[in-house]
Amino acid sequence: MCLTKFSLFAYNNKIIREDSLLKIIKPTPIKRVGKHDRERRVLLGLVDYYIQTGKPVGSNTLKEAGFEDLSSATIRNYFAQLEEEGYLLQSHSSGGRIPTDLAYRIYAHAYLNTNEPYPKQNPFEAFKSFESKEIAIFLQEAAEKLSWETNCAVFLSAPRFDHDFIANLKLVPLDAYRCLCIIMTDFGVIKTEVMHLPVKLSSFGIKRIENYFHCRLTNLGEPENLEPEEETIAQTFYNELMLRYIVGYSNFIDVDLYRTGFSRLLFYSDFQDTNLLASSLSLFENAHSMRLLLKECKALNHLRFWIGDDLSSFANSSPRCSVLTIPYYINYKPVGAVGLLGPTRLPYRALFSLLKLFSDCISETVTKNVYKFKIDYRQPEQSLYLKKEESLLIGQSRFLIEDKRP
């Protein structure tokens, strides 16, 4: 029987109108992939393909790369829409499309919190066997390893590890009246100071002064064969370097920063343009900007990325590069962060997994050694820091610093 809109029906022993029945019995919605979802899928697929090949992507190419369910005409329509929205640019040479920074951001966001396991063998497994109080050396070696694995420049911030002391002093002549003084600590930290020479020293004179430093630091024996003029220089240098180290050690207002691997960026075709390389170099060489990026990551306590213009507030120019950062921990407390700097065409998906693995490995290793060797650490402070040990060090200055002037 054909029913009109106002036909009556029996429902649960009640007589109701058909239009009311339609409100009670609602059809189960069928989940379908909407246009927006397909458009997003096409965008992510194009970015993924471009990251792998570095070549503009055409509709037929993308269709053959896992989009067989869409026609080439449909893909071209999506390309046109994405280009209009600012996600793609058309390459005039081939007619294919390339992603913009906006597209890279969408791609990176899509995989930022996926927690995908790293698909290859853990390259940082050897970190776990490290046992030493020279944590500064370990962090530098870890940064080198990360740079090697990613072909990116790496920068890493670290807290200040306490109870450290000067283990050795070396001199490197720069010219007739200047030398570079290298300060090496028991924890593997290296500091440098440029000192003025009142007279030109021979290589043998430099060695005798270094021997003087060794005798003073170890309190073993007396320096031998020093000329009176060399002894005066050695005493002056030793006193000056000790005071500079103590003041710098106590007045800790910025995290220690390690940087490495910038030359590896030359392997990327994206940086064959010297202007692009120069803008990235200016950012990498700006220690203040590097510290700000790492500080923000540590404060937010999660993996972060900056792509292209995102970095403009950290540089004088507009860097055409990307930065990825992740914090690391001592006993689950964020104490520093590590960053990667590379071109915008980076394998974000794989690098996110690798950075999480790196953070886990160095966090475990640093935590283990801090507790094993009873090492304290601290974060930067705006005021002068003097713990009991450092106060004693100052108080012992009569032993550390001498004045033999008549």
CSV table of C-alpha atoms in Angstrom, one decimal:
chain,number,residue,atom,x,y,z
A,1,MET,CA,0.0,0.0,0.0
A,2,CYS,CA,1.4,3.4,-1.0
A,3,LEU,CA,1.6,5.7,2.0
A,4,THR,CA,1.5,9.4,2.0
A,5,LYS,CA,3.5,11.7,4.2
A,6,PHE,CA,0.6,11.8,6.7
A,7,SER,CA,-0.2,8.1,6.8
A,8,LEU,CA,-0.8,6.6,10.2
A,9,PHE,CA,1.4,3.7,11.6
A,10,ALA,CA,1.2,1.4,14.6
A,11,TYR,CA,4.4,1.7,16.6
A,12,ASN,CA,4.7,0.1,20.1
A,13,ASN,CA,0.9,-0.3,20.1
A,14,LYS,CA,0.5,3.4,19.4
A,15,ILE,CA,-1.0,5.1,16.4
A,16,ILE,CA,1.4,7.8,15.1
A,17,ARG,CA,1.9,9.7,11.9
A,18,GLU,CA,4.7,8.7,9.5
A,19,ASP,CA,6.6,12.0,9.9
A,20,SER,CA,6.8,11.4,13.6
A,21,LEU,CA,8.0,7.8,13.1
A,22,LEU,CA,10.9,9.1,11.0
A,23,LYS,CA,12.1,11.0,14.0
A,24,ILE,CA,12.0,7.9,16.1
A,25,ILE,CA,13.6,5.4,13.7
A,26,LYS,CA,16.7,7.1,12.4
A,27,PRO,CA,18.8,5.3,9.8
A,28,THR,CA,22.3,4.3,10.8
A,29,PRO,CA,24.8,6.7,9.2
A,30,ILE,CA,27.2,5.2,6.6
A,31,LYS,CA,30.7,6.4,7.2
A,32,ARG,CA,32.2,7.7,4.0
A,33,VAL,CA,35.5,9.3,3.3
A,34,GLY,CA,34.7,13.0,2.7
A,35,LYS,CA,36.2,15.3,0.2
A,36,HIS,CA,38.3,17.0,2.9
A,37,ASP,CA,39.7,13.6,4.0
A,38,ARG,CA,40.6,12.6,0.5
A,39,GLU,CA,42.2,16.0,-0.1
A,40,ARG,CA,44.3,15.7,3.0
A,41,ARG,CA,45.3,12.1,2.0
A,42,VAL,CA,46.4,13.4,-1.4
A,43,LEU,CA,48.4,16.2,0.3
A,44,LEU,CA,50.2,13.9,2.7
A,45,GLY,CA,50.9,11.4,-0.1
A,46,LEU,CA,52.4,14.1,-2.3
A,47,VAL,CA,54.6,15.5,0.5
A,48,ASP,CA,55.8,12.0,1.4
A,49,TYR,CA,56.7,11.2,-2.3
A,50,TYR,CA,58.4,14.6,-2.7
A,51,ILE,CA,60.5,14.1,0.5
A,52,GLN,CA,61.7,10.7,-0.8
A,53,THR,CA,62.5,11.8,-4.4
A,54,GLY,CA,62.9,15.6,-4.4
A,55,LYS,CA,61.1,15.7,-7.7
A,56,PRO,CA,57.9,17.6,-8.6
A,57,VAL,CA,54.9,15.3,-8.3
A,58,GLY,CA,52.4,14.9,-11.2
A,59,SER,CA,48.9,13.3,-11.0
A,60,ASN,CA,49.9,10.2,-12.8
A,61,THR,CA,53.0,9.7,-10.6
A,62,LEU,CA,50.9,10.0,-7.4
A,63,LYS,CA,48.3,7.7,-8.8
A,64,GLU,CA,50.9,5.0,-9.3
A,65,ALA,CA,52.3,5.6,-5.8
A,66,GLY,CA,49.4,4.2,-3.9
A,67,PHE,CA,46.4,6.2,-5.2
A,68,GLU,CA,45.0,3.8,-7.7
A,69,ASP,CA,41.5,4.3,-6.3
A,70,LEU,CA,41.5,7.9,-7.6
A,71,SER,CA,41.6,8.9,-11.3
A,72,SER,CA,44.3,11.2,-12.6
A,73,ALA,CA,41.6,13.8,-13.3
A,74,THR,CA,40.4,13.7,-9.7
A,75,ILE,CA,43.9,14.0,-8.4
A,76,ARG,CA,44.5,17.0,-10.6
A,77,ASN,CA,41.4,18.6,-9.2
A,78,TYR,CA,42.7,18.1,-5.7
A,79,PHE,CA,46.1,19.5,-6.8
A,80,ALA,CA,44.4,22.7,-8.1
A,81,GLN,CA,42.4,23.1,-4.9
A,82,LEU,CA,45.5,22.6,-2.7
A,83,GLU,CA,47.4,25.0,-4.8
A,84,GLU,CA,44.7,27.6,-4.4
A,85,GLU,CA,44.8,27.0,-0.6
A,86,GLY,CA,48.6,27.6,-0.5
A,87,TYR,CA,49.7,24.1,0.1
A,88,LEU,CA,51.3,23.4,-3.3
A,89,LEU,CA,53.3,25.2,-5.9
A,90,GLN,CA,53.4,24.2,-9.6
A,91,SER,CA,56.8,23.5,-11.1
A,92,HIS,CA,56.9,25.2,-14.5
A,93,SER,CA,59.5,22.9,-15.8
A,94,SER,CA,57.5,19.6,-15.4
A,95,GLY,CA,54.0,20.6,-14.5
A,96,GLY,CA,54.2,18.7,-11.3
A,97,ARG,CA,53.6,20.1,-7.8
A,98,ILE,CA,55.9,20.7,-4.9
A,99,PRO,CA,54.8,21.3,-1.3
A,100,THR,CA,55.1,24.7,0.4
A,101,ASP,CA,56.1,25.2,4.1
A,102,LEU,CA,52.4,25.1,5.0
A,103,ALA,CA,52.2,21.6,3.5
A,104,TYR,CA,55.3,20.5,5.4
A,105,ARG,CA,53.7,21.8,8.6
A,106,ILE,CA,50.5,19.8,8.0
A,107,TYR,CA,52.6,16.7,7.2
A,108,ALA,CA,54.7,17.1,10.3
A,109,HIS,CA,51.7,17.6,12.6
A,110,ALA,CA,50.1,14.5,11.2
A,111,TYR,CA,53.0,12.4,12.5
A,112,LEU,CA,54.2,14.4,15.5
A,113,ASN,CA,52.4,12.2,18.2
A,114,THR,CA,52.0,8.9,16.4
A,115,ASN,CA,54.7,7.1,18.5
A,116,GLU,CA,55.7,4.9,15.6
A,117,PRO,CA,58.7,2.7,16.4
A,118,TYR,CA,61.9,3.5,14.6
A,119,PRO,CA,61.9,1.1,11.6
A,120,LYS,CA,65.7,0.3,11.7
A,121,GLN,CA,68.0,-1.1,14.4
A,122,ASN,CA,68.6,1.2,17.3
A,123,PRO,CA,71.8,3.2,16.4
A,124,PHE,CA,72.2,4.4,19.9
A,125,GLU,CA,72.2,1.1,21.8
A,126,ALA,CA,75.9,1.5,22.6
A,127,PHE,CA,75.1,4.6,24.7
A,128,LYS,CA,73.8,2.3,27.5
A,129,SER,CA,77.2,0.8,28.1
A,130,PHE,CA,78.8,4.2,28.9
A,131,GLU,CA,79.9,4.5,32.5
A,132,SER,CA,81.9,7.6,33.4
A,133,LYS,CA,81.6,10.9,35.2
A,134,GLU,CA,82.7,12.7,32.0
A,135,ILE,CA,79.1,13.4,31.0
A,136,ALA,CA,80.1,16.4,28.9
A,137,ILE,CA,82.2,14.2,26.7
A,138,PHE,CA,79.3,11.7,26.4
A,139,LEU,CA,76.8,14.4,25.4
A,140,GLN,CA,79.2,15.7,22.7
A,141,GLU,CA,79.8,12.2,21.3
A,142,ALA,CA,76.1,11.5,21.3
A,143,ALA,CA,75.4,14.8,19.4
A,144,GLU,CA,78.1,13.7,16.8
A,145,LYS,CA,76.4,10.3,16.5
A,146,LEU,CA,73.0,11.9,16.0
A,147,SER,CA,74.4,14.2,13.3
A,148,TRP,CA,76.0,11.2,11.5
A,149,GLU,CA,72.7,9.3,11.5
A,150,THR,CA,70.5,12.2,10.3
A,151,ASN,CA,73.0,14.2,8.1
A,152,CYS,CA,71.8,17.3,10.0
A,153,ALA,CA,73.4,19.9,12.1
A,154,VAL,CA,72.9,19.1,15.8
A,155,PHE,CA,72.8,21.4,18.8
A,156,LEU,CA,72.3,20.3,22.4
A,157,SER,CA,71.9,22.1,25.7
A,158,ALA,CA,73.1,20.7,29.0
A,159,PRO,CA,72.9,21.7,32.7
A,160,ARG,CA,76.0,22.5,34.7
A,161,PHE,CA,77.4,19.4,36.4
A,162,ASP,CA,78.9,20.3,39.8
A,163,HIS,CA,82.0,19.2,41.7
A,164,ASP,CA,84.1,19.6,38.6
A,165,PHE,CA,87.6,20.9,38.6
A,166,ILE,CA,90.4,21.9,36.3
A,167,ALA,CA,92.4,18.8,35.3
A,168,ASN,CA,94.8,20.2,32.7
A,169,LEU,CA,95.9,23.5,31.0
A,170,LYS,CA,97.4,23.7,27.6
A,171,LEU,CA,98.9,26.6,25.6
A,172,VAL,CA,98.7,27.0,21.8
A,173,PRO,CA,100.6,30.0,20.3
A,174,LEU,CA,98.5,32.1,17.9
A,175,ASP,CA,101.2,34.7,17.0
A,176,ALA,CA,104.2,36.4,18.6
A,177,TYR,CA,102.1,38.1,21.3
A,178,ARG,CA,99.0,35.9,21.8
A,179,CYS,CA,98.3,32.3,22.8
A,180,LEU,CA,95.2,30.2,23.2
A,181,CYS,CA,94.8,28.7,26.7
A,182,ILE,CA,92.8,25.5,26.8
A,183,ILE,CA,91.2,24.6,30.1
A,184,MET,CA,90.2,20.9,30.4
A,185,THR,CA,88.1,19.8,33.4
A,186,ASP,CA,87.7,16.4,35.1
A,187,PHE,CA,84.2,16.0,33.6
A,188,GLY,CA,85.5,16.6,30.1
A,189,VAL,CA,84.4,20.2,29.7
A,190,ILE,CA,86.7,22.4,27.6
A,191,LYS,CA,87.0,26.1,27.9
A,192,THR,CA,89.3,28.5,26.0
A,193,GLU,CA,90.8,31.9,26.8
A,194,VAL,CA,93.1,34.1,24.7
A,195,MET,CA,96.0,35.5,26.7
A,196,HIS,CA,98.5,38.2,25.8
A,197,LEU,CA,102.2,37.3,25.8
A,198,PRO,CA,104.6,40.0,27.0
A,199,VAL,CA,107.4,38.3,25.0
A,200,LYS,CA,107.7,35.7,22.3
A,201,LEU,CA,108.1,32.2,23.7
A,202,SER,CA,109.8,29.3,22.1
A,203,SER,CA,108.1,25.9,21.8
A,204,PHE,CA,110.4,24.7,24.7
A,205,GLY,CA,109.3,27.7,26.8
A,206,ILE,CA,105.7,26.8,26.2
A,207,LYS,CA,106.3,23.2,27.3
A,208,ARG,CA,108.1,24.4,30.5
A,209,ILE,CA,105.1,26.7,31.3
A,210,GLU,CA,102.7,23.8,30.8
A,211,ASN,CA,104.8,21.7,33.1
A,212,TYR,CA,104.5,24.5,35.7
A,213,PHE,CA,100.7,24.3,35.3
A,214,HIS,CA,100.8,20.5,35.8
A,215,CYS,CA,102.8,20.8,39.0
A,216,ARG,CA,100.5,23.4,40.4
A,217,LEU,CA,97.3,21.5,39.6
A,218,THR,CA,98.6,18.2,41.0
A,219,ASN,CA,100.7,19.6,43.8
A,220,LEU,CA,103.4,17.1,42.9
A,221,GLY,CA,106.9,18.3,42.6
A,222,GLU,CA,108.4,21.6,41.5
A,223,PRO,CA,108.6,22.9,38.0
A,224,GLU,CA,112.1,22.6,36.6
A,225,ASN,CA,114.3,24.5,34.2
A,226,LEU,CA,112.1,27.6,34.1
A,227,GLU,CA,113.7,30.8,33.1
A,228,PRO,CA,112.8,33.7,35.5
A,229,GLU,CA,110.8,35.4,32.8
A,230,GLU,CA,108.9,32.2,32.0
A,231,GLU,CA,108.1,31.6,35.6
A,232,THR,CA,106.6,35.1,35.9
A,233,ILE,CA,104.4,34.5,32.8
A,234,ALA,CA,103.4,31.0,34.1
A,235,GLN,CA,102.4,32.4,37.5
A,236,THR,CA,100.4,35.2,36.0
A,237,PHE,CA,98.7,33.0,33.5
A,238,TYR,CA,97.9,30.4,36.2
A,239,ASN,CA,96.3,32.9,38.5
A,240,GLU,CA,94.3,34.6,35.8
A,241,LEU,CA,93.0,31.3,34.3
A,242,MET,CA,92.0,30.0,37.8
A,243,LEU,CA,90.1,33.2,38.6
A,244,ARG,CA,88.3,33.2,35.2
A,245,TYR,CA,87.3,29.6,35.6
A,246,ILE,CA,86.0,30.1,39.1
A,247,VAL,CA,83.9,33.1,38.2
A,248,GLY,CA,82.6,31.5,35.0
A,249,TYR,CA,81.8,28.3,36.8
A,250,SER,CA,79.9,30.1,39.6
A,251,ASN,CA,78.1,32.7,37.5
A,252,PHE,CA,76.0,30.2,35.5
A,253,ILE,CA,73.4,32.2,33.5
A,254,ASP,CA,73.2,30.2,30.2
A,255,VAL,CA,73.0,26.5,29.5
A,256,ASP,CA,76.1,24.9,28.1
A,257,LEU,CA,75.6,24.5,24.3
A,258,TYR,CA,77.2,21.9,22.0
A,259,ARG,CA,77.0,22.3,18.2
A,260,THR,CA,78.2,20.0,15.5
A,261,GLY,CA,77.6,18.7,12.0
A,262,PHE,CA,76.9,21.8,10.0
A,263,SER,CA,79.1,20.6,7.1
A,264,ARG,CA,76.8,17.7,6.6
A,265,LEU,CA,74.1,20.0,5.2
A,266,LEU,CA,76.2,20.4,2.1
A,267,PHE,CA,75.0,16.9,1.1
A,268,TYR,CA,71.5,18.2,0.6
A,269,SER,CA,70.6,19.5,-2.9
A,270,ASP,CA,68.3,22.0,-1.2
A,271,PHE,CA,71.4,23.9,0.2
A,272,GLN,CA,73.3,24.1,-3.1
A,273,ASP,CA,71.9,27.7,-3.2
A,274,THR,CA,74.5,29.7,-1.2
A,275,ASN,CA,71.8,32.2,0.0
A,276,LEU,CA,69.8,29.4,1.6
A,277,LEU,CA,72.9,27.9,3.1
A,278,ALA,CA,74.0,31.3,4.4
A,279,SER,CA,70.6,32.0,6.1
A,280,SER,CA,70.7,28.7,7.8
A,281,LEU,CA,74.3,29.2,8.8
A,282,SER,CA,73.5,32.5,10.4
A,283,LEU,CA,70.8,30.8,12.6
A,284,PHE,CA,73.1,27.9,13.6
A,285,GLU,CA,75.9,30.2,14.5
A,286,ASN,CA,73.6,32.4,16.7
A,287,ALA,CA,74.1,30.7,20.1
A,288,HIS,CA,71.4,32.9,21.7
A,289,SER,CA,68.8,31.7,19.2
A,290,MET,CA,69.8,28.1,19.6
A,291,ARG,CA,69.4,28.4,23.3
A,292,LEU,CA,66.0,30.0,23.0
A,293,LEU,CA,64.7,27.2,20.7
A,294,LEU,CA,66.0,24.5,23.1
A,295,LYS,CA,64.7,26.4,26.2
A,296,GLU,CA,61.2,26.6,24.7
A,297,CYS,CA,61.2,22.9,23.9
A,298,LYS,CA,62.4,22.0,27.4
A,299,ALA,CA,59.7,24.3,29.0
A,300,LEU,CA,56.9,22.7,26.9
A,301,ASN,CA,58.4,19.3,27.6
A,302,HIS,CA,57.6,17.6,24.3
A,303,LEU,CA,58.8,17.2,20.7
A,304,ARG,CA,58.6,20.4,18.7
A,305,PHE,CA,59.3,21.6,15.2
A,306,TRP,CA,59.8,24.9,13.4
A,307,ILE,CA,59.6,25.1,9.5
A,308,GLY,CA,60.6,28.0,7.3
A,309,ASP,CA,59.0,31.3,8.5
A,310,ASP,CA,58.4,29.8,12.0
A,311,LEU,CA,62.0,30.6,12.6
A,312,SER,CA,61.9,34.2,11.5
A,313,SER,CA,61.6,35.4,15.1
A,314,PHE,CA,64.9,33.7,16.0
A,315,ALA,CA,66.9,35.0,13.1
A,316,ASN,CA,67.6,38.3,11.3
A,317,SER,CA,66.7,36.8,7.9
A,318,SER,CA,64.0,34.3,7.0
A,319,PRO,CA,65.8,30.9,7.2
A,320,ARG,CA,64.8,28.3,4.6
A,321,CYS,CA,65.3,25.4,6.9
A,322,SER,CA,63.6,23.4,9.6
A,323,VAL,CA,64.4,22.7,13.2
A,324,LEU,CA,63.3,19.7,15.3
A,325,THR,CA,63.8,19.6,19.0
A,326,ILE,CA,63.1,17.2,21.9
A,327,PRO,CA,63.9,17.3,25.6
A,328,TYR,CA,65.9,14.8,27.5
A,329,TYR,CA,65.7,13.9,31.2
A,330,ILE,CA,67.5,13.1,34.4
A,331,ASN,CA,65.2,10.9,36.5
A,332,TYR,CA,62.2,11.9,34.4
A,333,LYS,CA,62.9,15.7,34.9
A,334,PRO,CA,63.7,17.7,31.8
A,335,VAL,CA,67.2,19.1,32.1
A,336,GLY,CA,68.1,19.9,28.5
A,337,ALA,CA,67.1,19.5,24.9
A,338,VAL,CA,68.6,18.4,21.6
A,339,GLY,CA,67.8,20.0,18.2
A,340,LEU,CA,68.3,19.1,14.5
A,341,LEU,CA,68.7,21.7,11.8
A,342,GLY,CA,68.2,20.7,8.2
A,343,PRO,CA,66.4,21.7,5.0
A,344,THR,CA,62.6,21.9,4.9
A,345,ARG,CA,62.5,18.7,2.8
A,346,LEU,CA,63.2,16.4,5.8
A,347,PRO,CA,61.9,12.9,6.5
A,348,TYR,CA,59.9,14.2,9.5
A,349,ARG,CA,58.1,10.9,10.1
A,350,ALA,CA,61.3,8.9,10.5
A,351,LEU,CA,63.2,11.7,12.3
A,352,PHE,CA,60.4,12.1,15.0
A,353,SER,CA,60.8,8.4,15.8
A,354,LEU,CA,64.6,8.7,15.8
A,355,LEU,CA,64.6,11.7,18.1
A,356,LYS,CA,62.4,10.0,20.6
A,357,LEU,CA,64.7,7.0,20.6
A,358,PHE,CA,67.7,9.3,21.0
A,359,SER,CA,66.1,11.1,23.9
A,360,ASP,CA,65.3,7.9,25.7
A,361,CYS,CA,68.8,6.5,25.3
A,362,ILE,CA,70.7,9.6,26.5
A,363,SER,CA,68.2,10.2,29.4
A,364,GLU,CA,68.8,6.6,30.6
A,365,THR,CA,72.6,6.9,30.3
A,366,VAL,CA,72.9,10.3,31.9
A,367,THR,CA,70.6,9.4,34.8
A,368,LYS,CA,72.5,6.2,35.5
A,369,ASN,CA,75.9,8.0,35.6
A,370,VAL,CA,74.7,11.0,37.6
A,371,TYR,CA,73.5,8.6,40.4
A,372,LYS,CA,76.4,6.2,40.1
A,373,PHE,CA,79.1,8.9,40.5
A,374,LYS,CA,77.0,11.1,42.8
A,375,ILE,CA,77.1,14.1,40.5
A,376,ASP,CA,75.0,17.2,41.2
A,377,TYR,CA,73.7,19.4,38.5
A,378,ARG,CA,71.9,22.8,38.2
A,379,GLN,CA,70.1,24.9,35.8
A,380,PRO,CA,71.1,28.5,34.8
A,381,GLU,CA,70.4,31.2,37.4
A,382,GLN,CA,70.4,35.0,37.2
A,383,SER,CA,72.4,35.5,40.4
A,384,LEU,CA,75.9,34.5,41.4
A,385,TYR,CA,75.9,30.9,42.5
A,386,LEU,CA,78.3,29.7,45.2
A,387,LYS,CA,77.8,26.3,46.8
A,388,LYS,CA,79.8,25.3,49.8
A,389,GLU,CA,82.4,23.6,47.6
A,390,GLU,CA,82.9,26.6,45.5
A,391,SER,CA,83.2,28.9,48.5
A,392,LEU,CA,85.9,26.6,49.9
A,393,LEU,CA,87.6,26.8,46.5
A,394,ILE,CA,87.7,30.6,46.8
A,395,GLY,CA,88.9,30.3,50.4
A,396,GLN,CA,91.8,28.2,49.3
A,397,SER,CA,92.9,30.8,46.8
A,398,ARG,CA,96.1,31.3,48.8
A,399,PHE,CA,97.1,27.8,47.8
A,400,LEU,CA,95.8,28.0,44.2
A,401,ILE,CA,96.9,31.5,43.5
A,402,GLU,CA,100.3,32.8,44.4
A,403,ASP,CA,101.9,36.2,44.2
A,404,LYS,CA,105.7,36.0,44.2
A,405,ARG,CA,106.3,39.6,43.3
A,406,PRO,CA,108.8,41.3,45.5
